[in-house]
mmCIF file of C-alpha atoms in Angstrom:
data_model
loop_
_atom_site.group_PDB
_atom_site.id
_atom_site.type_symbol
_atom_site.label_atom_id
_atom_site.label_comp_id
_atom_site.label_asym_id
_atom_site.label_seq_id
_atom_site.Cartn_x
_atom_site.Cartn_y
_atom_site.Cartn_z
ATOM 1 C CA MET A 855 11.802 -5.697 6.573
ATOM 2 C CA LYS A 856 9.193 -4.603 8.875
ATOM 3 C CA ASN A 857 7.101 -7.104 11.204
ATOM 4 C CA TYR A 858 3.523 -6.062 10.455
ATOM 5 C CA ASN A 859 0.678 -7.612 12.560
ATOM 6 C CA LEU A 860 -1.870 -7.844 9.718
ATOM 7 C CA ILE A 861 -5.353 -8.770 10.461
ATOM 8 C CA ILE A 862 -7.436 -10.427 7.695
ATOM 9 C CA PRO A 863 -10.106 -8.157 6.202
ATOM 10 C CA GLU A 864 -13.138 -7.966 8.379
ATOM 11 C CA GLU A 865 -15.520 -7.089 5.582
ATOM 12 C CA LYS A 866 -15.573 -7.925 1.703
ATOM 13 C CA ASP A 867 -13.542 -5.154 -0.036
ATOM 14 C CA PHE A 868 -11.586 -4.145 3.066
ATOM 15 C CA CYS A 869 -8.304 -5.329 1.758
ATOM 16 C CA ILE A 870 -6.954 -1.668 1.919
ATOM 17 C CA CYS A 871 -8.340 -1.205 5.394
ATOM 18 C CA SER A 872 -6.546 -4.262 6.426
ATOM 19 C CA CYS A 873 -3.236 -3.022 5.029
ATOM 20 C CA LEU A 874 -3.646 0.353 6.454
ATOM 21 C CA GLN A 875 -4.407 -1.003 10.070
ATOM 22 C CA ALA A 876 -1.169 -3.070 9.751
ATOM 23 C CA ILE A 877 0.836 -0.012 8.867
ATOM 24 C CA LEU A 878 -0.721 2.147 11.742
ATOM 25 C CA ASN A 879 -0.486 -0.438 14.164
ATOM 26 C CA PHE A 880 3.194 -0.932 13.397
ATOM 27 C CA GLU A 881 3.600 2.723 14.101
ATOM 28 C CA GLY A 882 1.822 2.554 17.474
ATOM 29 C CA LYS A 883 -1.646 3.711 16.440
ATOM 30 C CA ASN A 884 -4.418 1.329 17.281
ATOM 31 C CA ILE A 885 -7.351 1.866 14.926
ATOM 32 C CA GLY A 886 -9.778 -0.696 13.617
ATOM 33 C CA GLN A 887 -10.639 -1.448 10.115
ATOM 34 C CA LYS A 888 -14.278 -0.103 10.372
ATOM 35 C CA ASP A 889 -12.829 3.162 11.783
ATOM 36 C CA ILE A 890 -10.396 3.331 8.829
ATOM 37 C CA SER A 891 -13.178 2.653 6.288
ATOM 38 C CA LYS A 892 -15.361 5.514 7.609
ATOM 39 C CA ARG A 893 -12.613 7.873 6.808
ATOM 40 C CA LEU A 894 -12.148 6.814 3.183
ATOM 41 C CA THR A 895 -14.076 7.393 0.121
ATOM 42 C CA LEU A 896 -16.053 4.479 -1.377
ATOM 43 C CA ALA A 897 -15.357 3.509 -4.804
ATOM 44 C CA ASN A 898 -18.010 3.046 -7.663
ATOM 45 C CA GLY A 899 -18.900 -0.466 -7.263
ATOM 46 C CA CYS A 900 -16.492 -1.946 -4.679
ATOM 47 C CA GLY A 901 -13.606 -0.976 -2.343
ATOM 48 C CA PHE A 902 -12.403 2.338 -1.644
ATOM 49 C CA LYS A 903 -10.687 5.003 -3.523
ATOM 50 C CA VAL A 904 -6.999 5.127 -2.999
ATOM 51 C CA ASN A 905 -6.063 8.225 -4.861
ATOM 52 C CA ASP A 906 -8.296 11.068 -3.307
ATOM 53 C CA GLU A 907 -7.979 13.845 -0.940
ATOM 54 C CA LYS A 908 -9.677 12.083 1.894
ATOM 55 C CA ILE A 909 -7.044 9.336 2.421
ATOM 56 C CA LYS A 910 -4.335 11.975 2.095
ATOM 57 C CA LYS A 911 -5.997 14.030 4.915
ATOM 58 C CA PHE A 912 -6.710 10.783 7.018
ATOM 59 C CA PHE A 913 -2.872 10.041 6.884
ATOM 60 C CA PHE A 914 -1.818 13.633 7.376
ATOM 61 C CA ASP A 915 -4.055 13.819 10.461
ATOM 62 C CA MET A 916 -2.269 10.672 11.898
ATOM 63 C CA GLY A 917 1.197 12.198 11.178
ATOM 64 C CA PHE A 918 1.993 10.565 7.779
ATOM 65 C CA ASN A 919 2.497 11.623 4.350
ATOM 66 C CA TYR A 920 0.594 9.839 1.662
ATOM 67 C CA VAL A 921 1.809 9.843 -1.908
ATOM 68 C CA PHE A 922 -0.225 7.886 -4.659
ATOM 69 C CA TYR A 923 1.229 6.940 -8.031
ATOM 70 C CA TRP A 924 -0.524 5.211 -10.800
ATOM 71 C CA GLU A 925 1.561 2.352 -12.370
ATOM 72 C CA ASN A 926 2.710 4.923 -15.011
ATOM 73 C CA GLU A 927 3.184 8.098 -12.979
ATOM 74 C CA THR A 928 6.243 7.134 -10.746
ATOM 75 C CA PRO A 929 9.039 9.800 -10.493
ATOM 76 C CA PHE A 930 11.295 9.426 -13.482
ATOM 77 C CA ASN A 931 8.970 6.492 -14.572
ATOM 78 C CA GLU A 932 11.166 4.451 -12.206
ATOM 79 C CA PRO A 933 8.912 2.406 -9.933
ATOM 80 C CA GLU A 934 11.966 1.026 -8.154
ATOM 81 C CA LEU A 935 12.586 4.368 -6.636
ATOM 82 C CA VAL A 936 9.058 4.258 -4.681
ATOM 83 C CA LEU A 937 9.785 0.636 -3.772
ATOM 84 C CA GLU A 938 13.108 1.468 -2.302
ATOM 85 C CA ASP A 939 11.591 4.446 -0.404
ATOM 86 C CA MET A 940 9.056 1.906 0.918
ATOM 87 C CA LYS A 941 11.743 -0.037 2.313
ATOM 88 C CA ARG A 942 13.270 2.812 4.180
ATOM 89 C CA GLU A 943 12.896 2.922 8.026
ATOM 90 C CA ARG A 944 10.272 5.675 8.073
ATOM 91 C CA GLY A 945 8.470 4.125 4.919
ATOM 92 C CA HIS A 946 5.543 1.872 4.335
ATOM 93 C CA GLY A 947 3.769 1.037 1.115
ATOM 94 C CA LEU A 948 0.697 -0.371 -0.722
ATOM 95 C CA VAL A 949 0.767 -1.985 -4.090
ATOM 96 C CA GLY A 950 -2.595 -2.341 -5.939
ATOM 97 C CA ILE A 951 -3.351 -4.723 -8.793
ATOM 98 C CA LYS A 952 -6.788 -4.664 -10.340
ATOM 99 C CA ASP A 953 -9.109 -4.209 -7.395
ATOM 100 C CA HIS A 954 -6.880 -5.548 -4.621
ATOM 101 C CA SER A 955 -4.348 -3.969 -2.261
ATOM 102 C CA PHE A 956 -1.250 -5.636 -0.951
ATOM 103 C CA LEU A 957 1.057 -4.595 1.814
ATOM 104 C CA PHE A 958 4.621 -3.870 0.752
ATOM 105 C CA TYR A 959 7.083 -6.097 2.516
ATOM 106 C CA ASP A 960 10.478 -5.982 0.701
ATOM 107 C CA PHE A 961 12.071 -5.425 -2.552
ATOM 108 C CA LYS A 962 15.546 -6.665 -3.763
ATOM 109 C CA TYR A 963 15.476 -6.678 -7.569
ATOM 110 C CA PRO A 964 14.163 -8.674 -9.458
ATOM 111 C CA GLU A 965 12.214 -9.929 -6.386
ATOM 112 C CA LEU A 966 9.234 -8.001 -4.759
ATOM 113 C CA LYS A 967 7.474 -9.479 -1.580
ATOM 114 C CA LEU A 968 3.943 -8.463 -0.902
ATOM 115 C CA ILE A 969 1.717 -9.496 1.910
ATOM 116 C CA ASP A 970 -1.716 -10.323 0.852
ATOM 117 C CA PRO A 971 -4.286 -9.424 3.343
ATOM 118 C CA ASN A 972 -6.735 -12.038 2.525
ATOM 119 C CA ASP A 973 -4.414 -14.990 3.559
ATOM 120 C CA LYS A 974 -1.593 -13.102 5.324
ATOM 121 C CA GLU A 975 0.794 -14.870 2.937
ATOM 122 C CA ILE A 976 3.991 -13.277 1.536
ATOM 123 C CA LYS A 977 3.619 -13.463 -2.351
ATOM 124 C CA ILE A 978 6.897 -13.256 -4.097
ATOM 125 C CA LYS A 979 6.619 -11.439 -7.473
ATOM 126 C CA ASN A 980 9.029 -10.796 -10.314
ATOM 127 C CA TYR A 981 9.352 -7.113 -10.698
ATOM 128 C CA THR A 982 9.141 -7.131 -14.434
ATOM 129 C CA ARG A 983 5.993 -9.355 -14.415
ATOM 130 C CA LEU A 984 4.505 -7.268 -11.753
ATOM 131 C CA ILE A 985 4.909 -3.882 -13.630
ATOM 132 C CA LYS A 986 3.415 -5.553 -16.817
ATOM 133 C CA GLU A 987 0.390 -6.830 -14.708
ATOM 134 C CA MET A 988 -0.079 -3.411 -13.169
ATOM 135 C CA TYR A 989 -0.037 -1.837 -16.690
ATOM 136 C CA ASP A 990 -2.542 -4.306 -17.853
ATOM 137 C CA ALA A 991 -4.912 -3.982 -14.945
ATOM 138 C CA LYS A 992 -4.397 -0.302 -13.857
ATOM 139 C CA GLY A 993 -2.251 -0.847 -10.680
ATOM 140 C CA PHE A 994 -0.974 1.584 -8.277
ATOM 141 C CA PHE A 995 1.809 2.294 -5.578
ATOM 142 C CA ALA A 996 1.111 4.190 -2.534
ATOM 143 C CA LEU A 997 4.030 5.378 -0.367
ATOM 144 C CA ILE A 998 3.313 6.153 3.249
ATOM 145 C CA LYS A 999 6.010 7.845 5.309
ATOM 146 C CA ARG A 1000 6.013 9.082 8.958
ATOM 147 C CA ILE A 1001 6.466 12.930 8.979
ATOM 148 C CA ASN A 1002 8.201 13.130 12.210
#
């Protein structure tokens, strides 16, 4: 498990910016949430798009690979593979449910641990229930890996 220094979102709808800041800070890249937000695409209504080329380019320019999966698009339709990749030394991840992003913390089937940026608390989720919730609410996984 990685020791992230997560800062509560500085603005409404900055949950993803908070999570991305924690990942980048963990990797030694100090960048603020407002700077991150300027490099992302605003979504219709609220928050930011998590599945467009702008976020991929942002991470690539920082030395990372960003791979996005809707809840039903993971390799071999096996979300556990993505979660296991997030656990690896060079991996990080986001899990999205409805309009909220969580920072991946740990996975040991059937338990998934996510950090909620709004209160910095670790939320323990049952894997099967989480996947169902993601299917019902259009959830996502984002795998972020250091390139070098």
